PDB file of C-alpha atoms in Angstrom:
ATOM      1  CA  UNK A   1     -80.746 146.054 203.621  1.00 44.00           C
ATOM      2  CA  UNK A   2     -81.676 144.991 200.024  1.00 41.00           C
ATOM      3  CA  UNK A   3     -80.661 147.033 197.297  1.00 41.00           C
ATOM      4  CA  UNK A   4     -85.194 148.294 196.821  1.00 40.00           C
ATOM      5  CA  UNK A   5     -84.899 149.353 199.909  1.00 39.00           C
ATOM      6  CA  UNK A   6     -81.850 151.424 199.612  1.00 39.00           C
ATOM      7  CA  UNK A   7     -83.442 152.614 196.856  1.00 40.00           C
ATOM      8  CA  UNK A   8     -86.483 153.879 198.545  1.00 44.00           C
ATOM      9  CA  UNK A   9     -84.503 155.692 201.668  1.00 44.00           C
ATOM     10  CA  UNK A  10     -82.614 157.715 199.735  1.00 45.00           C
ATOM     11  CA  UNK A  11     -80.509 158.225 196.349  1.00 43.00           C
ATOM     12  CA  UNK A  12     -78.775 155.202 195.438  1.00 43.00           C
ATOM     13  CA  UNK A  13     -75.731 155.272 193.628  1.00 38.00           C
ATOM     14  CA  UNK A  14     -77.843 153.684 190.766  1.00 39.00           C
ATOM     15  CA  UNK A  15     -79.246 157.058 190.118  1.00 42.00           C
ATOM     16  CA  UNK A  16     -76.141 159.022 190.116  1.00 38.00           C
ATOM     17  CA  UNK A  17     -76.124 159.068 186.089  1.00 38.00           C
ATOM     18  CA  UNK A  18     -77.671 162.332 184.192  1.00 37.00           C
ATOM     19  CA  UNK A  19     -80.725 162.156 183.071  1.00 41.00           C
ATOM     20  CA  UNK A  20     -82.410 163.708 179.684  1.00 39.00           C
ATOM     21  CA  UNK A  21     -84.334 166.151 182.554  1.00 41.00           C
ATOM     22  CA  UNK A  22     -81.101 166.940 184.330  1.00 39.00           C
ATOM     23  CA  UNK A  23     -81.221 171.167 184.659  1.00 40.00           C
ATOM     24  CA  UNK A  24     -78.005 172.976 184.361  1.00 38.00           C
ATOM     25  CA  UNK A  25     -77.271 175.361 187.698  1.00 41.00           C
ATOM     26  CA  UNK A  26     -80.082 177.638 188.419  1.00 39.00           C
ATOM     27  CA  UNK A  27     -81.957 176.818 185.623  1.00 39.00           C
ATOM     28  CA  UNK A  28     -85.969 176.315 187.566  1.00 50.00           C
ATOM     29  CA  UNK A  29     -87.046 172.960 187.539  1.00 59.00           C
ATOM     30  CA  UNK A  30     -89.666 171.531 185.463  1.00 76.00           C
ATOM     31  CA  UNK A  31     -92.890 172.417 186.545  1.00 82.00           C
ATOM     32  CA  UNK A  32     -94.340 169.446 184.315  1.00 87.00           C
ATOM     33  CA  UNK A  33     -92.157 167.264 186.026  1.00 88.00           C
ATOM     34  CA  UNK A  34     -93.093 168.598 189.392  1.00 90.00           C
ATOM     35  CA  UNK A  35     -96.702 168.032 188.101  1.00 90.00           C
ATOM     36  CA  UNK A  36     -96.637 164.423 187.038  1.00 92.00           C
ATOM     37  CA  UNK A  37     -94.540 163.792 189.904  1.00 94.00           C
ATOM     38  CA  UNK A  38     -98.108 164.571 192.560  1.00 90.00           C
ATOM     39  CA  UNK A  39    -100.153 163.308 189.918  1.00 90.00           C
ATOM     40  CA  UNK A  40     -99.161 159.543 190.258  1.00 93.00           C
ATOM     41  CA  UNK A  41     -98.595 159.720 193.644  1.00 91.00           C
ATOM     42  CA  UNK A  42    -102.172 160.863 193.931  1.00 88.00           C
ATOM     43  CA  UNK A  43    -103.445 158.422 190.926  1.00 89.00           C
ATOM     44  CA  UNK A  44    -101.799 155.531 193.042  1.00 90.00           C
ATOM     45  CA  UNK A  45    -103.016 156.207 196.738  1.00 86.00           C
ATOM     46  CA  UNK A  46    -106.686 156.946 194.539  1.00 83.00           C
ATOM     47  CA  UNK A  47    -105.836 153.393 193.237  1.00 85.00           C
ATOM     48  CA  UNK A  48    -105.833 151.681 196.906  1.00 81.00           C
ATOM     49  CA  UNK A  49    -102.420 151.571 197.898  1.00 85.00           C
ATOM     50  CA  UNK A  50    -101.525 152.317 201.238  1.00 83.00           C
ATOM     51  CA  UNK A  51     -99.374 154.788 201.857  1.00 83.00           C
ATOM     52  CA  UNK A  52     -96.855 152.348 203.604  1.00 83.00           C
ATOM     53  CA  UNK A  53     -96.661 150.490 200.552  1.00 88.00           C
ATOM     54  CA  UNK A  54     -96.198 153.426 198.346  1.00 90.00           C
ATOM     55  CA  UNK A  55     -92.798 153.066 197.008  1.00 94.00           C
ATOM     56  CA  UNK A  56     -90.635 155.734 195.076  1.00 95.00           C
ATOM     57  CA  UNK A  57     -89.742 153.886 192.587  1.00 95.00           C
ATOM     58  CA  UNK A  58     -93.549 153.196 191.958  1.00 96.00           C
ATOM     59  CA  UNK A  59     -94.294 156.985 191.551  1.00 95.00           C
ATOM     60  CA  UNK A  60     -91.541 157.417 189.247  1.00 96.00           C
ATOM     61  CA  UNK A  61     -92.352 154.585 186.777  1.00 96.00           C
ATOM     62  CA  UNK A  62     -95.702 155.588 186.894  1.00 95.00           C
ATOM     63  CA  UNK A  63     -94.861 159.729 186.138  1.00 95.00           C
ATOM     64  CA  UNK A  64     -92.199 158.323 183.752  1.00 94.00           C
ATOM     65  CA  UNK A  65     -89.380 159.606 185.616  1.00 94.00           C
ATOM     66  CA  UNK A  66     -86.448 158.730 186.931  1.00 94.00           C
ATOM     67  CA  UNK A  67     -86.117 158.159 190.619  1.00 94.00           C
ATOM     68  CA  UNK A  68     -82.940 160.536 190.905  1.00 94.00           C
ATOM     69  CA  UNK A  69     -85.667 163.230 189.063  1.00 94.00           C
ATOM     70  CA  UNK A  70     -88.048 163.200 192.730  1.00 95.00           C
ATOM     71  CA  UNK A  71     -85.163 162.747 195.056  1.00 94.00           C
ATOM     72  CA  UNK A  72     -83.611 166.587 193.313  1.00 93.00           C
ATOM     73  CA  UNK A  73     -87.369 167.433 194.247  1.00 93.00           C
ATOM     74  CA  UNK A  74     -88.160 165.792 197.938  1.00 93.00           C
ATOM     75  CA  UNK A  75     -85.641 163.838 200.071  1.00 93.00           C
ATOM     76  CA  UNK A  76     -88.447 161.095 200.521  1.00 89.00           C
ATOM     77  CA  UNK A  77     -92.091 159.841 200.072  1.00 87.00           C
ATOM     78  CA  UNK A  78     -93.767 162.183 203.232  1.00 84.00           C
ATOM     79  CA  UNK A  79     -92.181 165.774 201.747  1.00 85.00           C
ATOM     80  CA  UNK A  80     -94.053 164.763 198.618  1.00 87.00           C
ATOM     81  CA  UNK A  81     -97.186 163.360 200.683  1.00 83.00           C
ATOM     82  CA  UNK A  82     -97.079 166.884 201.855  1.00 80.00           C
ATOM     83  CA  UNK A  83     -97.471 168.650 198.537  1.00 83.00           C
ATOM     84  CA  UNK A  84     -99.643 166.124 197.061  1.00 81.00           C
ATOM     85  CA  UNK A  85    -102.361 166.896 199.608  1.00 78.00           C
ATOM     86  CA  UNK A  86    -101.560 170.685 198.831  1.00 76.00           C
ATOM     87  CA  UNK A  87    -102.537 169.688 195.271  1.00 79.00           C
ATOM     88  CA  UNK A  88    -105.513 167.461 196.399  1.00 76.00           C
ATOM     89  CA  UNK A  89    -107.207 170.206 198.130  1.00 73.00           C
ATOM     90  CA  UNK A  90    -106.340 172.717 195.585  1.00 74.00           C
ATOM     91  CA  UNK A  91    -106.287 176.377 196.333  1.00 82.00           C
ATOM     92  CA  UNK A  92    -107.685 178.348 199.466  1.00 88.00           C
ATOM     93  CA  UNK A  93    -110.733 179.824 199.215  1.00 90.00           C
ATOM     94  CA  UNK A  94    -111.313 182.891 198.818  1.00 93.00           C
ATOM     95  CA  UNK A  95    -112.663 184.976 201.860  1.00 96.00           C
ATOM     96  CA  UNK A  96    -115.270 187.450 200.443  1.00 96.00           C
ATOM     97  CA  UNK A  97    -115.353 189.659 203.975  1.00 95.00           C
ATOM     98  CA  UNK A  98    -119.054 190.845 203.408  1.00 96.00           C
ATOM     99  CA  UNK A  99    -120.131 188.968 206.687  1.00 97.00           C
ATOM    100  CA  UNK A 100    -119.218 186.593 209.308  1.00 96.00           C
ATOM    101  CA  UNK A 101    -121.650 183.811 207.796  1.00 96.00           C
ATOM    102  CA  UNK A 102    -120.494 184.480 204.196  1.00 97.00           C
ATOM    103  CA  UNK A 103    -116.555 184.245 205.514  1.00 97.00           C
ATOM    104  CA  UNK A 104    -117.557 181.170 207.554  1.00 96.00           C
ATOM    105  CA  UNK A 105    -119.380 179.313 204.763  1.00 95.00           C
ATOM    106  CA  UNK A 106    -116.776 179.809 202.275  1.00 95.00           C
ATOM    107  CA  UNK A 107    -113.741 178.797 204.251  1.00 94.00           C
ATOM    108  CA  UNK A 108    -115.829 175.624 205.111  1.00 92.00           C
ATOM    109  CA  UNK A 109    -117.621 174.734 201.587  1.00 88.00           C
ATOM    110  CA  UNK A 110    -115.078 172.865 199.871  1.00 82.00           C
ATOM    111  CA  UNK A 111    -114.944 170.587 202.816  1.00 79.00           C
ATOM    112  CA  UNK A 112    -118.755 170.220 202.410  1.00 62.00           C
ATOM    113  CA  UNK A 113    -118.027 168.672 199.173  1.00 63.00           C
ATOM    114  CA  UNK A 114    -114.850 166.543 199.674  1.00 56.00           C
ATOM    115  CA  UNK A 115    -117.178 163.062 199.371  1.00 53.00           C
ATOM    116  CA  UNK A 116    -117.851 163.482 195.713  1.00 52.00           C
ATOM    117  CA  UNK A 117    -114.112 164.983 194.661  1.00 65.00           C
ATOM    118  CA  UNK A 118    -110.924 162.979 194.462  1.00 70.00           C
ATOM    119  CA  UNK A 119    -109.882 163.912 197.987  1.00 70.00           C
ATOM    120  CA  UNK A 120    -112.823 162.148 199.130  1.00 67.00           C
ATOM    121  CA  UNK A 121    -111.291 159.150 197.352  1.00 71.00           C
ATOM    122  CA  UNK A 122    -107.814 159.493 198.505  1.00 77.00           C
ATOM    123  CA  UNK A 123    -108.279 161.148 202.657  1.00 74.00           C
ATOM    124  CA  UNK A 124    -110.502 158.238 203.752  1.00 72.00           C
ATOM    125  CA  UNK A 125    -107.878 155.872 202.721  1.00 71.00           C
ATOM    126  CA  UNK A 126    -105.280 157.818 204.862  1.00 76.00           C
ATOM    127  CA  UNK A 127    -107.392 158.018 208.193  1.00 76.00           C
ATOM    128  CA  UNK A 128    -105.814 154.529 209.425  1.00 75.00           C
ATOM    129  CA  UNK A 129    -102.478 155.217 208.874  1.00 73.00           C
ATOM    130  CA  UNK A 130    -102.677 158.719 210.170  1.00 76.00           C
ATOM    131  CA  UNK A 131    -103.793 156.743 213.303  1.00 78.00           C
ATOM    132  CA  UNK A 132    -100.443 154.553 213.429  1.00 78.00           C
ATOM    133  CA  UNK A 133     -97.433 156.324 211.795  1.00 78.00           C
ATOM    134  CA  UNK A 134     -97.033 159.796 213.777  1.00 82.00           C
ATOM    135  CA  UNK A 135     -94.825 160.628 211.418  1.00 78.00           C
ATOM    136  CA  UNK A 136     -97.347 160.542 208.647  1.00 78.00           C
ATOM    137  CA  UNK A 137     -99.596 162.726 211.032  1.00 84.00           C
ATOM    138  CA  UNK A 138     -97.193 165.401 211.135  1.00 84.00           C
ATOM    139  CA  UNK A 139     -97.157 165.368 207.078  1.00 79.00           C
ATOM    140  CA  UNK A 140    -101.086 165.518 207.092  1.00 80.00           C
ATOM    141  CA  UNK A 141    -100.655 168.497 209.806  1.00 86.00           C
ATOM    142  CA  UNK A 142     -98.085 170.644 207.543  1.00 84.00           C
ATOM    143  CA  UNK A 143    -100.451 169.956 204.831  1.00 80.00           C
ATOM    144  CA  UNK A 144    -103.624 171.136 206.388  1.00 85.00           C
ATOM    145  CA  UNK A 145    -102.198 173.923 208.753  1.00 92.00           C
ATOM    146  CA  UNK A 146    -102.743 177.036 205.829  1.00 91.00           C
ATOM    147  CA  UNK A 147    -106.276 176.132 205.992  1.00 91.00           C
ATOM    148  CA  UNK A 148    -106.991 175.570 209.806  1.00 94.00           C
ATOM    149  CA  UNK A 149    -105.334 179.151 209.738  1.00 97.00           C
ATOM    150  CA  UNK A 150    -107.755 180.503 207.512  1.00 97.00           C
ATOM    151  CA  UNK A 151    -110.442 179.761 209.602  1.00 97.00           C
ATOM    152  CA  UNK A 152    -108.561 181.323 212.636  1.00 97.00           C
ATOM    153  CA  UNK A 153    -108.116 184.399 211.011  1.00 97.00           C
ATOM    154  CA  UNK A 154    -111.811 184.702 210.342  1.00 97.00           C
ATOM    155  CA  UNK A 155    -112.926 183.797 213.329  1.00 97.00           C
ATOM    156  CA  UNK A 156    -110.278 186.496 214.715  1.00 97.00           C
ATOM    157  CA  UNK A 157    -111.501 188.908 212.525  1.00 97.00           C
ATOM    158  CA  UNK A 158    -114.941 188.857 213.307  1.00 97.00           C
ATOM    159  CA  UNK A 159    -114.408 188.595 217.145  1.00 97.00           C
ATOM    160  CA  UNK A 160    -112.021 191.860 216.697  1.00 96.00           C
ATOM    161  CA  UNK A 161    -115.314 193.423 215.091  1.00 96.00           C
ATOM    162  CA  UNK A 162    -117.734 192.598 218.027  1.00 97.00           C
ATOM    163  CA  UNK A 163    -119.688 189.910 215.529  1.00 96.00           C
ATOM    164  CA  UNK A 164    -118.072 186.574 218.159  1.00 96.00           C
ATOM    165  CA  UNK A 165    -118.316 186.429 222.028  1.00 95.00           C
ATOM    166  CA  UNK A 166    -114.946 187.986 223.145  1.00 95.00           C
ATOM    167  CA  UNK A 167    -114.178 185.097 225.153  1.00 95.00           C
ATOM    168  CA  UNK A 168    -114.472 182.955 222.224  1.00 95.00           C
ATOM    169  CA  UNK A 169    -112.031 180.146 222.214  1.00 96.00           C
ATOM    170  CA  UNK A 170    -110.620 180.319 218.232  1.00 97.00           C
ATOM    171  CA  UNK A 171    -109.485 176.626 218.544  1.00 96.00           C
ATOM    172  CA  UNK A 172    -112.709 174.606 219.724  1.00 96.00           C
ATOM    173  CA  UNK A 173    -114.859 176.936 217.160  1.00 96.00           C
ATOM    174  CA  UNK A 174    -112.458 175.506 214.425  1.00 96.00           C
ATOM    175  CA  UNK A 175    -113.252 172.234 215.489  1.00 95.00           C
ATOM    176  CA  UNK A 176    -116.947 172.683 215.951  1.00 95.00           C
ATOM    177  CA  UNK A 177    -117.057 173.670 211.997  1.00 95.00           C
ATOM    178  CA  UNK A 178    -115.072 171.707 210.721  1.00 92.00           C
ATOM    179  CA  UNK A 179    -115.799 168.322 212.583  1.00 91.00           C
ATOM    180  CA  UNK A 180    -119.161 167.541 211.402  1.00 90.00           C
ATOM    181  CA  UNK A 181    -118.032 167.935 208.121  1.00 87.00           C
ATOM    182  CA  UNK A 182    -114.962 165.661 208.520  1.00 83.00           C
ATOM    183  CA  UNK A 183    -117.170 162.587 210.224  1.00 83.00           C
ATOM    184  CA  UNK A 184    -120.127 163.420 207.496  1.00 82.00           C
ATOM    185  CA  UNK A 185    -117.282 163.106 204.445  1.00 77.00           C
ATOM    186  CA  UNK A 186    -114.751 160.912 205.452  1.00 73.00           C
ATOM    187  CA  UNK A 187    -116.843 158.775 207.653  1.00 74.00           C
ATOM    188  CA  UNK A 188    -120.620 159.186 206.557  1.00 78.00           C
ATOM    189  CA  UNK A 189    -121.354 159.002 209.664  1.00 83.00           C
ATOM    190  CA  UNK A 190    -125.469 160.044 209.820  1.00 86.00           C
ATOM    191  CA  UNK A 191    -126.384 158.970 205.894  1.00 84.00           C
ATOM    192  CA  UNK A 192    -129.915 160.323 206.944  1.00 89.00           C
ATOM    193  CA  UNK A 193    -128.340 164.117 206.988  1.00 85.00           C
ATOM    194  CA  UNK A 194    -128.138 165.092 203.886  1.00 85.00           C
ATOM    195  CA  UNK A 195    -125.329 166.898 202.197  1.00 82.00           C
ATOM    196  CA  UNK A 196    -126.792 169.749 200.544  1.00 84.00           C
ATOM    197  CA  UNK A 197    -126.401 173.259 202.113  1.00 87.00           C
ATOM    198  CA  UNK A 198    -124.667 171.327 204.762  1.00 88.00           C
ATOM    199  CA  UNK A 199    -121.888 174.070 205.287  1.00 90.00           C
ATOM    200  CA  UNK A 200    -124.394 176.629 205.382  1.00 93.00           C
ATOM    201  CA  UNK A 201    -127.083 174.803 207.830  1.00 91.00           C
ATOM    202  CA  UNK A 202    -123.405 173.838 210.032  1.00 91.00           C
ATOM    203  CA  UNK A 203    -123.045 177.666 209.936  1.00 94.00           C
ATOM    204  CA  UNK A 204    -126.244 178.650 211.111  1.00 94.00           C
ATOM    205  CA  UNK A 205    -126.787 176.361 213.747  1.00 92.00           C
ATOM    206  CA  UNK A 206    -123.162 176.900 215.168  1.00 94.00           C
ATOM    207  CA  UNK A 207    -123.545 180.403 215.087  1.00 92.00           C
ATOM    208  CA  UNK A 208    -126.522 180.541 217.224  1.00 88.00           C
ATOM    209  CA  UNK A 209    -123.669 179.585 220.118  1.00 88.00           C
ATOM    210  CA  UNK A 210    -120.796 181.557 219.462  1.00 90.00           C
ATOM    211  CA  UNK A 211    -121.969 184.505 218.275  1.00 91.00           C
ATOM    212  CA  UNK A 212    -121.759 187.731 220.057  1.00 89.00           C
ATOM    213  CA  UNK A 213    -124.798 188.414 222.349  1.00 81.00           C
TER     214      UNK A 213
END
């Protein structure tokens, strides 16, 4: 194995030294660090490169760090992938509970508008490999499971109050909101539908089936 990729699978001996960001015992780390850390992993997969190709010691030179300063942070490249795609999608909504529509709608807006947003740079790039590396689908899966259980709890919530069939199946409805939007941003797949009020016109037409009668 050549000495790059030793350096890519784990702590080489290379990085053993101190560095200027070292932290003493206990001491938090450096948010800033953690930042620019995401940051050029994000810049660089916005950039075109694959995430196969992505390299630790890229990130680092380009968050002007030293390798030794991720590996204190993530043991390798698909721990980070995780919180970079945390950082990607930013925060969850927030659920305003006035109605089952208004829940729905907010939980899938930001989707609705993943095309003209960063994400919508950086996920379509990710769809083949997510196909071929398993392992990289089980990253994407950590990274996306808080949000696929925000929509479960709403739809749980609003079946509980008598506003979804009882027999309702919580998974398939997840799917059946948030698909269209998926093939729409990451794969344009109907350019004649256009994107405006698409979450809420998704919403409506969806609820027409699911809805309690």
């Amino acid at each position: 194995m050549t000495s790059a990729a030793r350096a890519d699978n784990g702590p080489g001996a290379a990085d053993a030294a101190p560095e200027p960001d070292r932290k003493t015992p206990g001491r938090p780390r450096s948010a800033r660090a953690d930042e620019a850390i995401t940051e050029a992993m994000l810049d660089l997969l916005a950039e075109g490169l694959t995430f196969e190709a992505l390299t630790i010691e890229a990130v680092a030179a380009r968050a002007g760090v030293g390798k030794a300063t991720i590996y204190r942070r993530w043991p390798n490249k698909e721990s980070m992938l995780v919180d970079a795609i945390a950082r990607l999608k930013g925060e969850l909504p927030t659920v305003p509970g006035t109605s089952l529509r208004d829940d729905l709608v907010a939980v899938l807006r930001p989707v609705g508008t993943i095309r003209s947003t960063r994400a919508g740079q950086i996920m379509p790039c990710l769809v083949p490999e997510l196909r071929r590396s398993p392992e990289l689908q089980g990253v994407y899966h950590r990274a996306m499971e808080p949000r696929r259980e925000l929509l479960r709890q709403v739809l749980r919530t609003w079946r509980d109050k008598g506003e979804l069939r009882a027999d309702l199946d919580i998974e398939l409805a997840a799917v059946m909101l948030i698909g269209p939007l998926l093939a729409q941003n990451v794969l344009f797949w109907n350019p004649n539908l256009p994107r405006e009020g698409l979450p809420e016109r998704l919403v409506d037409g969806i609820l027409a089936g699911i809805a309690a009668r």
